[in-house]
Short mmCIF file of C-alpha atoms in Angstrom, two decimals:
data_model
loop_
_atom_site.label_atom_id
_atom_site.label_comp_id
_atom_site.label_asym_id
_atom_site.label_seq_id
_atom_site.Cartn_x
_atom_site.Cartn_y
_atom_site.Cartn_z
CA MET A 11 -0.08 0.06 0.02
CA GLY A 12 2.83 2.42 0.95
CA CYS A 13 4.40 1.35 -2.34
CA VAL A 14 1.44 2.31 -4.45
CA ARG A 15 1.21 5.63 -2.73
CA ARG A 16 4.89 6.10 -3.31
CA SER A 17 4.56 5.15 -6.94
CA GLU A 18 1.78 7.61 -7.43
CA ARG A 19 3.72 10.47 -5.79
CA ILE A 20 6.77 9.75 -7.96
CA VAL A 21 4.69 9.83 -11.06
CA ARG A 22 3.30 13.35 -9.96
CA LEU A 23 6.81 14.73 -8.96
CA THR A 24 8.47 13.41 -12.04
CA ARG A 25 5.95 14.78 -14.45
CA HIS A 26 5.93 18.11 -12.61
CA LEU A 27 9.65 18.48 -12.67
CA VAL A 28 10.16 17.46 -16.25
CA ASP A 29 7.29 19.66 -17.36
CA HIS A 30 8.73 22.82 -15.53
CA PRO A 31 12.44 22.92 -16.01
CA GLY A 32 14.07 25.61 -14.08
CA THR A 33 11.03 26.25 -11.81
CA ALA A 34 11.58 25.79 -8.08
CA LEU A 35 9.15 23.33 -6.32
CA SER A 36 8.55 24.14 -2.64
CA LEU A 37 9.05 21.11 -0.39
CA THR A 38 6.78 22.56 2.41
CA GLU A 39 4.05 23.29 -0.14
CA MET A 40 4.13 19.87 -1.67
CA ALA A 41 4.19 18.12 1.70
CA GLU A 42 0.99 19.98 2.56
CA HIS A 43 -0.49 19.42 -0.88
CA TYR A 44 0.12 15.62 -0.76
CA GLY A 45 -0.49 15.28 2.79
CA VAL A 46 2.82 13.52 3.56
CA ALA A 47 5.85 14.18 5.67
CA LYS A 48 8.68 16.20 4.09
CA SER A 49 11.02 13.21 4.84
CA SER A 50 8.85 11.02 2.52
CA LEU A 51 9.08 13.55 -0.20
CA SER A 52 12.79 13.78 0.35
CA GLU A 53 13.05 9.95 -0.15
CA ASP A 54 10.96 10.25 -3.38
CA LEU A 55 13.10 13.00 -4.65
CA ALA A 56 16.36 11.03 -3.94
CA ILE A 57 15.07 8.21 -6.25
CA ILE A 58 14.13 10.60 -8.87
CA ARG A 59 17.46 12.45 -8.64
CA SER A 60 19.45 9.23 -8.82
CA VAL A 61 17.64 7.93 -11.98
CA PHE A 62 17.91 11.23 -13.78
CA GLU A 63 21.62 11.46 -13.05
CA GLN A 64 22.37 7.84 -13.81
CA ASP A 65 20.53 8.32 -17.17
CA GLY A 66 22.20 11.67 -17.88
CA ASN A 67 18.81 13.40 -18.36
CA GLY A 68 18.97 16.13 -15.73
CA PHE A 69 19.84 17.24 -12.34
CA LEU A 70 17.71 18.24 -9.32
CA ARG A 71 19.07 21.40 -7.75
CA THR A 72 18.15 22.95 -4.49
CA GLN A 73 17.44 26.69 -4.75
CA LEU A 74 17.69 28.68 -1.56
CA GLY A 75 15.78 31.76 -0.63
CA ALA A 76 12.13 32.92 -0.43
CA ASN A 77 11.17 31.17 -3.74
CA GLY A 78 13.36 28.28 -3.08
CA GLY A 79 12.79 24.60 -3.58
CA ILE A 80 13.77 21.72 -5.87
CA LEU A 81 14.28 22.48 -9.47
CA PHE A 82 14.87 20.36 -12.54
CA GLU A 83 17.82 21.28 -14.71
CA VAL A 84 18.07 19.47 -18.21
CA ASP A 85 21.07 17.40 -18.95
CA VAL A 86 21.96 15.46 -22.13
CA SER A 87 24.36 12.76 -21.81
CA THR A 88 27.48 12.50 -24.03
CA THR A 89 26.27 9.26 -25.62
CA ARG A 90 22.84 10.92 -26.39
CA GLU A 91 24.64 14.07 -27.84
CA GLN A 92 26.39 11.91 -30.21
CA GLU A 93 23.18 10.04 -31.23
CA ILE A 94 21.47 13.44 -31.86
CA MET A 95 24.34 14.72 -33.87
CA ALA A 96 24.59 11.64 -36.01
CA GLU A 97 20.87 11.99 -36.85
CA ILE A 98 21.28 15.58 -37.72
CA LEU A 99 24.42 15.18 -39.85
CA ALA A 100 22.70 12.32 -41.74
CA GLN A 101 19.79 14.52 -42.59
CA LEU A 102 21.98 17.45 -43.57
CA SER A 103 24.36 15.49 -45.83
CA ASP A 104 21.61 15.07 -48.44
CA PRO A 105 22.93 16.72 -51.68
CA GLN A 106 19.32 17.72 -52.56
CA ARG A 107 19.60 20.36 -49.96
CA ILE A 108 21.88 22.36 -52.12
CA LEU A 109 20.13 25.39 -53.55
CA THR A 110 21.06 27.70 -56.50
CA GLY A 111 23.54 30.26 -55.33
CA GLY A 112 25.38 28.22 -52.78
CA TYR A 113 22.57 28.09 -50.09
CA MET A 114 21.33 25.16 -48.11
CA PHE A 115 17.72 24.15 -47.35
CA ILE A 116 17.80 23.41 -43.60
CA THR A 117 14.47 24.75 -42.49
CA ASP A 118 12.79 21.37 -42.29
CA VAL A 119 15.37 19.90 -39.92
CA LEU A 120 14.68 22.45 -37.12
CA SER A 121 10.93 22.02 -37.93
CA GLN A 122 10.86 18.44 -36.66
CA PRO A 123 9.75 18.45 -33.04
CA GLN A 124 12.11 15.85 -31.84
CA ILE A 125 15.21 17.45 -33.45
CA LEU A 126 14.37 20.96 -32.18
CA ARG A 127 13.63 19.61 -28.70
CA ASN A 128 17.02 17.83 -28.67
CA VAL A 129 18.90 20.95 -29.97
CA GLY A 130 17.12 23.12 -27.36
CA LYS A 131 18.28 20.77 -24.64
CA MET A 132 21.76 20.84 -25.86
CA PHE A 133 21.97 24.56 -25.88
CA ALA A 134 20.28 24.68 -22.44
CA LYS A 135 22.85 22.26 -21.02
CA LEU A 136 25.77 24.31 -22.60
CA PHE A 137 24.68 27.85 -21.49
CA ALA A 138 22.87 27.19 -18.20
CA LYS A 139 26.10 27.87 -16.22
CA GLU A 140 26.23 31.33 -17.73
CA GLU A 141 23.00 32.05 -15.99
CA PRO A 142 21.41 34.12 -18.80
CA ASP A 143 18.24 36.09 -17.91
CA VAL A 144 16.92 36.32 -21.56
CA ILE A 145 17.51 34.91 -25.02
CA LEU A 146 17.90 37.16 -28.07
CA THR A 147 17.50 36.27 -31.60
CA VAL A 148 16.70 38.09 -34.82
CA GLU A 149 13.68 37.16 -37.05
CA THR A 150 12.91 34.75 -38.76
CA LYS A 151 14.67 31.53 -38.65
CA GLY A 152 16.34 31.80 -35.32
CA ILE A 153 12.99 32.15 -33.46
CA PRO A 154 12.25 28.39 -33.04
CA LEU A 155 15.67 27.76 -31.57
CA ALA A 156 15.20 30.72 -29.10
CA VAL A 157 11.66 29.55 -28.16
CA ILE A 158 12.67 25.97 -27.34
CA THR A 159 15.76 26.81 -25.51
CA SER A 160 13.70 29.41 -23.57
CA GLU A 161 11.52 26.51 -22.49
CA TYR A 162 14.38 24.42 -21.07
CA LEU A 163 16.21 27.40 -19.38
CA ASN A 164 12.95 28.80 -18.20
CA ILE A 165 13.74 32.40 -19.31
CA PRO A 166 12.02 34.67 -21.81
CA TYR A 167 13.20 35.09 -25.37
CA VAL A 168 13.03 38.39 -27.33
CA VAL A 169 13.10 38.77 -31.16
CA ALA A 170 14.78 41.65 -32.87
CA ARG A 171 12.92 42.80 -35.97
CA ARG A 172 14.57 43.45 -39.27
CA ASP A 173 12.40 46.47 -39.79
CA HIS A 174 10.88 48.79 -37.36
CA ASN A 175 7.64 47.49 -36.26
CA TRP A 176 4.65 49.66 -35.27
CA SER A 177 3.16 47.15 -32.83
CA GLU A 178 5.82 47.11 -30.23
CA GLY A 179 6.14 50.75 -29.19
CA PRO A 180 9.43 52.74 -28.70
CA SER A 181 12.36 50.72 -29.82
CA VAL A 182 16.19 50.82 -30.29
CA SER A 183 17.81 50.25 -33.69
CA THR A 184 21.39 49.37 -34.88
CA ASN A 185 22.89 48.82 -38.28
CA TYR A 186 24.80 45.73 -39.39
CA VAL A 187 26.29 44.20 -42.51
CA SER A 188 24.74 40.82 -43.28
CA SER A 189 27.16 38.16 -44.89
CA PHE A 190 24.54 37.23 -47.50
CA ASP A 191 24.43 40.50 -49.53
CA ARG A 192 26.99 42.67 -47.94
CA ARG A 193 24.38 45.44 -47.67
CA ILE A 194 23.86 47.65 -44.66
CA GLN A 195 20.71 46.51 -42.85
CA SER A 196 19.04 47.53 -39.59
CA MET A 197 17.58 45.57 -36.72
CA SER A 198 15.41 47.02 -33.96
CA LEU A 199 14.14 45.82 -30.59
CA SER A 200 11.37 47.21 -28.38
CA ARG A 201 12.76 49.35 -25.62
CA ARG A 202 10.55 47.27 -23.11
CA SER A 203 12.17 43.96 -24.09
CA ILE A 204 15.29 44.00 -22.11
CA VAL A 205 16.21 45.57 -18.86
CA GLN A 206 19.55 47.31 -18.18
CA GLY A 207 22.22 44.97 -16.95
CA ALA A 208 20.44 41.74 -18.19
CA ARG A 209 22.47 38.74 -18.91
CA VAL A 210 21.71 37.89 -22.59
CA LEU A 211 22.23 34.69 -24.57
CA ILE A 212 22.22 35.14 -28.34
CA LEU A 213 20.98 32.27 -30.54
CA ASP A 214 20.61 31.93 -34.29
CA ASP A 215 20.17 29.31 -36.90
CA PHE A 216 22.96 30.07 -39.31
CA MET A 217 26.20 32.01 -39.30
CA LYS A 218 28.52 32.78 -42.08
CA ALA A 219 30.85 35.77 -41.25
CA GLY A 220 28.89 36.69 -38.13
CA GLY A 221 27.67 40.06 -39.29
CA THR A 222 24.14 39.67 -37.99
CA ILE A 223 25.36 38.43 -34.54
CA LYS A 224 27.77 41.31 -34.29
CA GLY A 225 24.70 43.49 -34.95
CA MET A 226 22.87 41.79 -32.07
CA ILE A 227 25.88 42.31 -29.80
CA ALA A 228 25.92 46.04 -30.75
CA LEU A 229 22.23 46.32 -30.08
CA MET A 230 22.81 44.77 -26.51
CA GLU A 231 25.40 47.55 -25.79
CA GLU A 232 22.60 50.09 -26.55
CA PHE A 233 20.54 48.32 -23.76
CA SER A 234 23.53 48.13 -21.35
CA ALA A 235 23.09 44.39 -21.30
CA THR A 236 25.79 41.76 -21.12
CA VAL A 237 26.15 39.07 -23.74
CA VAL A 238 27.05 35.85 -21.90
CA GLY A 239 27.01 33.48 -24.82
CA THR A 240 26.35 32.94 -28.49
CA GLY A 241 25.15 29.81 -30.00
CA VAL A 242 24.25 28.97 -33.60
CA PHE A 243 22.86 25.67 -35.18
CA MET A 244 25.15 25.86 -38.11
CA ALA A 245 28.23 27.79 -38.92
CA THR A 246 30.15 27.77 -42.16
CA ALA A 247 33.87 26.89 -42.06
CA GLU A 248 34.61 29.69 -44.45
CA PRO A 249 35.41 32.52 -43.82
CA SER A 250 37.53 31.26 -40.94
CA GLU A 251 37.84 34.80 -39.61
CA LYS A 252 34.52 35.74 -38.18
CA PHE A 253 33.24 39.27 -37.11
CA ILE A 254 32.73 37.91 -33.55
CA SER A 255 35.46 36.43 -31.17
CA SER A 256 33.57 33.46 -29.68
CA TYR A 257 30.48 31.47 -30.55
CA ARG A 258 29.40 27.84 -30.14
CA SER A 259 28.00 25.95 -33.18
CA LEU A 260 26.35 22.54 -33.22
CA VAL A 261 27.18 21.89 -36.94
CA THR A 262 29.90 23.09 -39.19
CA LEU A 263 29.26 23.49 -42.85
CA ALA A 264 32.63 22.48 -44.00
CA HIS A 265 32.03 22.28 -47.76
CA MET A 266 29.29 22.56 -50.36
CA ASP A 267 29.69 22.52 -54.11
CA GLU A 268 26.71 23.07 -56.19
CA MET A 269 28.38 21.75 -59.45
CA SER A 270 29.45 18.38 -58.01
CA GLY A 271 26.52 18.17 -55.65
CA SER A 272 28.71 17.49 -52.67
CA VAL A 273 27.99 18.61 -49.04
CA VAL A 274 30.22 18.07 -46.14
CA VAL A 275 28.94 18.77 -42.59
CA GLU A 276 30.75 18.11 -39.44
CA PRO A 277 30.00 18.39 -35.75
CA GLY A 278 30.64 21.99 -34.73
CA ASN A 279 32.84 23.48 -31.96
CA TYR A 280 30.07 22.60 -29.44
CA PHE A 281 31.97 19.28 -29.26
CA THR A 282 35.52 20.38 -29.35
CA GLU A 283 35.70 23.56 -27.28
CA ARG A 284 35.22 23.51 -23.51
CA MET A 285 34.01 26.66 -21.89
CA MET B 10 13.42 -4.05 -2.97
CA GLY B 11 10.81 -4.63 -5.66
CA CYS B 12 9.33 -1.39 -4.53
CA VAL B 13 12.53 0.54 -5.34
CA ARG B 14 12.99 -1.04 -8.72
CA ARG B 15 9.31 -0.20 -9.53
CA SER B 16 9.91 3.35 -8.32
CA GLU B 17 12.97 3.70 -10.60
CA ARG B 18 11.13 2.25 -13.60
CA ILE B 19 8.27 4.63 -12.96
CA VAL B 20 10.65 7.65 -12.89
CA ARG B 21 12.07 6.54 -16.32
CA LEU B 22 8.83 5.82 -17.87
CA THR B 23 7.08 8.90 -16.69
CA ARG B 24 10.06 11.10 -17.74
CA HIS B 25 10.15 9.50 -21.21
CA LEU B 26 6.46 9.81 -21.87
CA VAL B 27 6.02 13.45 -20.69
CA ASP B 28 9.34 14.38 -22.63
CA HIS B 29 8.00 12.75 -25.84
CA PRO B 30 4.33 13.59 -26.25
CA GLY B 31 2.81 11.75 -29.30
CA THR B 32 5.62 9.30 -29.67
CA ALA B 33 4.70 5.61 -29.43
CA LEU B 34 6.84 3.62 -26.87
CA SER B 35 7.24 0.00 -27.76
CA LEU B 36 6.34 -2.32 -24.68
CA THR B 37 8.37 -5.12 -26.09
CA GLU B 38 11.42 -3.03 -26.58
CA MET B 39 11.08 -1.53 -23.10
CA ALA B 40 10.63 -4.86 -21.45
CA GLU B 41 13.93 -5.98 -23.22
CA HIS B 42 15.66 -2.62 -22.28
CA TYR B 43 14.70 -2.86 -18.59
CA GLY B 44 15.08 -6.50 -18.38
CA VAL B 45 11.52 -6.99 -16.88
CA ALA B 46 8.34 -8.72 -17.84
CA LYS B 47 5.89 -6.96 -20.01
CA SER B 48 3.40 -7.63 -17.28
CA SER B 49 5.36 -5.60 -14.72
CA LEU B 50 5.58 -2.61 -17.27
CA SER B 51 1.83 -2.88 -17.77
CA GLU B 52 1.32 -2.49 -14.07
CA ASP B 53 3.73 0.46 -14.11
CA LEU B 54 1.93 2.09 -16.98
CA ALA B 55 -1.49 1.55 -15.26
CA ILE B 56 -0.29 3.55 -12.32
CA ILE B 57 1.04 6.30 -14.58
CA ARG B 58 -2.20 6.35 -16.69
CA SER B 59 -4.30 6.57 -13.51
CA VAL B 60 -2.31 9.55 -11.94
CA PHE B 61 -2.22 11.43 -15.37
CA GLU B 62 -6.02 11.14 -15.81
CA GLN B 63 -6.85 11.88 -12.20
CA ASP B 64 -4.87 15.02 -12.35
CA GLY B 65 -6.09 15.93 -15.83
CA ASN B 66 -2.56 16.22 -17.23
CA GLY B 67 -2.78 13.68 -20.11
CA PHE B 68 -3.79 10.35 -21.43
CA LEU B 69 -1.84 7.17 -22.30
CA ARG B 70 -3.02 5.87 -25.57
CA THR B 71 -2.29 2.51 -27.33
CA GLN B 72 -1.23 2.91 -30.83
CA LEU B 73 -1.54 -0.24 -33.00
CA GLY B 74 0.53 -1.27 -36.06
CA ALA B 75 4.30 -1.74 -36.83
CA ASN B 76 5.35 1.42 -34.99
CA GLY B 77 2.81 0.77 -32.27
CA GLY B 78 3.16 1.14 -28.55
CA ILE B 79 2.02 3.56 -25.72
CA LEU B 80 2.00 7.16 -26.32
CA PHE B 81 1.25 10.21 -24.12
CA GLU B 82 -1.29 12.73 -25.26
CA VAL B 83 -1.27 16.12 -23.43
CA ASP B 84 -4.36 17.12 -21.60
CA VAL B 85 -5.29 20.19 -19.62
CA SER B 86 -7.94 20.01 -17.09
CA THR B 87 -10.78 22.56 -17.06
CA THR B 88 -9.72 23.89 -13.68
CA ARG B 89 -6.21 24.45 -15.00
CA GLU B 90 -7.43 26.15 -18.15
CA GLN B 91 -9.32 28.57 -15.99
CA GLU B 92 -6.16 29.32 -13.88
CA ILE B 93 -4.06 29.76 -17.04
CA MET B 94 -6.76 32.09 -18.66
CA ALA B 95 -7.06 34.20 -15.46
CA GLU B 96 -3.29 34.74 -15.50
CA ILE B 97 -3.17 35.76 -19.12
CA LEU B 98 -6.18 38.07 -18.81
CA ALA B 99 -4.53 39.75 -15.82
CA GLN B 100 -1.39 40.40 -17.66
CA LEU B 101 -3.28 41.68 -20.77
CA SER B 102 -5.65 44.00 -18.81
CA ASP B 103 -2.71 46.47 -18.21
CA PRO B 104 -3.59 49.77 -19.87
CA GLN B 105 0.20 50.31 -20.46
CA ARG B 106 -0.17 47.80 -23.28
CA ILE B 107 -2.11 50.24 -25.43
CA LEU B 108 0.14 51.67 -28.17
CA THR B 109 -0.56 54.59 -30.43
CA GLY B 110 -2.78 53.75 -33.34
CA GLY B 111 -5.05 51.35 -31.38
CA TYR B 112 -2.49 48.48 -31.25
CA MET B 113 -1.65 46.42 -28.18
CA PHE B 114 1.76 45.23 -26.86
CA ILE B 115 1.32 41.47 -26.36
CA THR B 116 4.61 40.09 -27.39
CA ASP B 117 5.96 39.73 -23.87
CA VAL B 118 3.12 37.48 -22.77
CA LEU B 119 3.92 34.76 -25.40
CA SER B 120 7.65 35.31 -24.64
CA GLN B 121 7.23 33.84 -21.06
CA PRO B 122 8.16 30.25 -21.26
CA GLN B 123 5.42 29.04 -18.74
CA ILE B 124 2.59 30.90 -20.50
CA LEU B 125 3.66 29.74 -23.97
CA ARG B 126 3.86 26.22 -22.78
CA ASN B 127 0.40 26.36 -21.27
CA VAL B 128 -1.09 27.98 -24.45
CA GLY B 129 0.66 25.20 -26.56
CA LYS B 130 -0.90 22.55 -24.40
CA MET B 131 -4.31 24.05 -24.71
CA PHE B 132 -4.16 24.23 -28.57
CA ALA B 133 -2.74 20.59 -28.63
CA LYS B 134 -5.53 19.44 -26.54
CA LEU B 135 -8.15 21.29 -28.68
CA PHE B 136 -6.89 20.22 -32.01
CA ALA B 137 -5.49 16.67 -31.39
CA LYS B 138 -8.65 14.93 -32.43
CA GLU B 139 -8.58 16.57 -35.91
CA GLU B 140 -5.30 14.62 -36.34
CA PRO B 141 -3.32 17.38 -38.19
CA ASP B 142 -0.09 16.40 -40.01
CA VAL B 143 1.49 19.78 -39.85
CA ILE B 144 1.07 23.32 -38.43
CA LEU B 145 1.19 26.29 -40.68
CA THR B 146 1.75 29.87 -39.47
CA VAL B 147 3.05 33.09 -41.23
CA GLU B 148 6.08 34.96 -39.95
CA THR B 149 6.77 36.42 -37.52
CA LYS B 150 4.65 36.50 -34.40
CA GLY B 151 2.82 33.31 -34.97
CA ILE B 152 6.07 31.29 -34.88
CA PRO B 153 6.47 30.57 -31.16
CA LEU B 154 2.84 29.36 -30.95
CA ALA B 155 3.37 27.08 -33.89
CA VAL B 156 6.71 25.80 -32.41
CA ILE B 157 5.32 24.98 -28.96
CA THR B 158 2.14 23.42 -30.27
CA SER B 159 4.17 21.27 -32.68
CA GLU B 160 6.06 19.95 -29.75
CA TYR B 161 2.97 18.78 -27.96
CA LEU B 162 1.27 17.38 -31.02
CA ASN B 163 4.57 15.87 -32.28
CA ILE B 164 4.02 17.07 -35.66
CA PRO B 165 6.26 19.60 -37.75
CA TYR B 166 5.44 23.27 -38.31
CA VAL B 167 6.08 25.37 -41.48
CA VAL B 168 6.32 29.14 -41.68
CA ALA B 169 4.95 31.01 -44.68
CA ARG B 170 7.17 34.03 -45.49
CA ARG B 171 5.82 37.52 -46.16
CA ASP B 172 8.34 37.91 -48.97
CA HIS B 173 9.88 35.36 -51.44
CA ASN B 174 12.84 33.90 -49.65
CA TRP B 175 15.98 32.81 -51.69
CA SER B 176 17.10 30.16 -49.35
CA GLU B 177 14.11 27.86 -49.43
CA GLY B 178 14.05 26.88 -53.14
CA PRO B 179 11.00 26.64 -55.44
CA SER B 180 7.94 28.09 -53.70
CA VAL B 181 4.25 28.89 -54.08
CA SER B 182 2.75 32.37 -53.51
CA THR B 183 -0.58 33.79 -52.91
CA ASN B 184 -2.00 37.32 -52.28
CA TYR B 185 -3.91 38.55 -49.27
CA VAL B 186 -5.31 41.73 -47.72
CA SER B 187 -4.11 42.31 -44.25
CA SER B 188 -6.60 43.93 -41.78
CA PHE B 189 -3.83 46.37 -40.57
CA ASP B 190 -3.28 48.33 -43.57
CA ARG B 191 -5.74 47.08 -46.29
CA ARG B 192 -2.99 46.71 -48.62
CA ILE B 193 -2.56 43.67 -51.03
CA GLN B 194 0.43 41.67 -49.64
CA SER B 195 1.76 38.26 -50.62
CA MET B 196 2.90 35.29 -48.69
CA SER B 197 4.88 32.30 -50.01
CA LEU B 198 5.87 28.91 -48.84
CA SER B 199 8.41 26.51 -50.01
CA ARG B 200 7.03 23.80 -52.43
CA ARG B 201 8.85 21.10 -50.25
CA SER B 202 7.23 22.27 -47.10
CA ILE B 203 3.78 20.45 -47.38
CA VAL B 204 2.78 17.25 -49.15
CA GLN B 205 -0.46 16.91 -51.21
CA GLY B 206 -3.36 15.89 -49.12
CA ALA B 207 -1.82 16.92 -45.84
CA ARG B 208 -4.16 17.81 -42.81
CA VAL B 209 -3.18 21.33 -41.79
CA LEU B 210 -3.65 23.22 -38.49
CA ILE B 211 -3.31 27.06 -39.01
CA LEU B 212 -2.10 29.03 -35.91
CA ASP B 213 -1.55 32.70 -35.42
CA ASP B 214 -1.06 35.15 -32.61
CA PHE B 215 -3.55 37.80 -33.56
CA MET B 216 -6.60 38.11 -35.76
CA LYS B 217 -8.69 41.15 -36.64
CA ALA B 218 -10.77 40.64 -39.72
CA GLY B 219 -8.98 37.32 -40.70
CA GLY B 220 -7.40 38.49 -43.99
CA THR B 221 -4.05 36.86 -43.17
CA ILE B 222 -5.61 33.62 -42.23
CA LYS B 223 -7.77 33.67 -45.26
CA GLY B 224 -4.49 33.99 -47.22
CA MET B 225 -3.16 30.89 -45.48
CA ILE B 226 -6.24 29.02 -46.36
CA ALA B 227 -5.82 29.96 -50.05
CA LEU B 228 -2.23 29.02 -49.89
CA MET B 229 -3.16 25.50 -48.67
CA GLU B 230 -5.61 25.13 -51.70
CA GLU B 231 -2.55 25.59 -53.92
CA PHE B 232 -0.88 22.72 -52.10
CA SER B 233 -4.07 20.50 -52.32
CA ALA B 234 -3.98 20.30 -48.51
CA THR B 235 -6.85 20.26 -46.16
CA VAL B 236 -7.24 22.77 -43.35
CA VAL B 237 -8.58 20.89 -40.29
CA GLY B 238 -8.47 23.71 -37.73
CA THR B 239 -7.58 27.40 -37.10
CA GLY B 240 -6.38 28.79 -33.80
CA VAL B 241 -5.42 32.27 -32.74
CA PHE B 242 -4.20 33.47 -29.43
CA MET B 243 -6.13 36.77 -29.59
CA ALA B 244 -9.09 37.81 -31.76
CA THR B 245 -10.68 41.28 -31.78
CA ALA B 246 -14.40 41.42 -31.18
CA GLU B 247 -14.65 43.84 -34.10
CA PRO B 248 -15.32 43.45 -36.87
CA SER B 249 -17.85 40.72 -35.83
CA GLU B 250 -17.92 39.58 -39.45
CA LYS B 251 -14.70 37.81 -40.35
CA PHE B 252 -13.15 36.73 -43.60
CA ILE B 253 -13.13 33.11 -42.34
CA SER B 254 -15.95 31.02 -41.24
CA SER B 255 -14.52 29.26 -38.19
CA TYR B 256 -11.68 29.72 -35.82
CA ARG B 257 -10.84 29.23 -32.23
CA SER B 258 -9.45 31.92 -30.15
CA LEU B 259 -8.03 31.91 -26.56
CA VAL B 260 -8.63 35.51 -25.88
CA THR B 261 -11.14 38.18 -27.23
CA LEU B 262 -10.03 41.76 -27.37
CA ALA B 263 -13.41 43.14 -26.62
CA HIS B 264 -12.58 46.76 -26.38
CA MET B 265 -9.63 49.01 -26.22
CA ASP B 266 -9.64 52.85 -25.97
CA GLU B 267 -6.42 54.77 -26.20
CA MET B 268 -8.02 58.09 -25.10
CA SER B 269 -9.44 56.72 -21.72
CA GLY B 270 -6.73 53.99 -21.39
CA SER B 271 -9.33 51.23 -21.08
CA VAL B 272 -8.72 47.73 -22.19
CA VAL B 273 -11.32 44.99 -21.96
CA VAL B 274 -10.05 41.36 -22.72
CA GLU B 275 -12.27 38.32 -22.22
CA PRO B 276 -11.90 34.49 -22.70
CA GLY B 277 -12.13 33.69 -26.30
CA ASN B 278 -14.45 31.21 -28.18
CA TYR B 279 -12.06 28.38 -27.06
CA PHE B 280 -14.25 28.23 -23.86
CA THR B 281 -17.60 28.79 -25.29
CA GLU B 282 -17.78 26.81 -28.56
CA ARG B 283 -17.72 22.98 -28.60
CA MET B 284 -16.34 21.34 -31.74
#
């Protein structure tokens, strides 16, 4: 009987923790809610913690203070990262992805819920220790990455617009040079979006020379915010000199040749550099 | 001892199911993986099912066929829906959201991970029975809604572009009249994005007369796809005659007056109409 009750509590606790990453669960409130002693809950949580850590799926952290409690932090085991990467590289290696002009069709990869979820977890794992307050991306294709990582880090995301947008009130703009067409472009962000001193994680889907990301960094200076990390799904190997000094990429586009139909994609510096 | 083993299996199963909505888990494979009898797993799943259903957090379904198994389908209890709605309406009722020109600043609401997650679950619950194959939205602000609902329904999303985009290959375009400026605009979608005969769920953040959504419906005709549902986060009460015949909204913007600074938001027809 005690075993059944424990099993039921463990289902509830596990579901709640996994469904609310980064959100502290108060042990006192839970004990009242379930009508059990805190010591029983502590035993339940010890079982959950040990399974999560054994499987490399996450950590249970103790958060102190008024809003303190137990919170779930996403982890991805190295084995799992390699499986995820193998699947992504297999999909990206398809020569049919080569488009006229030396571009690559990658939208459908990040449109698959399982792949996007895995990529979001990997970025959350990588950048959690930088303790970002907010994620910044620029429209359009970086948005899904920002949204999913925001869920796992439990922090909001904001989207810089490529044109000034009437429906977001007073905003701040900056100019930047995109690698695609070498033209000066502008991006803007609502003044209300980011508070002074915020710790900002920049995410985007694709990076060539890094002009767009440099623009986002410049924009953050206008907000007196601190960029604590930059992550991109795919970065090109060339040019090897980028506009920005440090970034983490999941995939490197090492080579693509439209004439011969060859594509070479490799694991990015996510796997080689240690922060 | 059996109790501890069961507890550990229940943590693993619960985490996996919650983390992979809509993905069938093979009982045979799991039994081999955990080295236990299928009958033990069935007992574990019975406990999980009963807790999920009791709490109104989801269902465990049995999927037949070659890729069959047990899958988790997200549910949201009516009580929880009302709590979620109360929080959203409280945030939206702030008169500081009124912008010049009669627009409303709502971006930050859907940028909060917990709110976006709840909204995604509610749309997933509402439209699961229509068995969509893919979610369609148009850039920019509908994307987060499409991404999060895609996770809970375990189907991909596609994003129509407001301009033709060079990096997505051959595409199909259609014209539409936006309610905002009454100008003829165009939206386009990569030919590879949607297969013929697909069942499409349309999602967007905001709807006035419905011109943009009518454009998405017209676009789907070009793909010979079937629109099986339309959901918007917020719809305005006026004009009461919309360009589209049926849609579901979470929030109705009943009234907004810039001069007096008054905003009236109400629960949308999500709560009043039954499909």
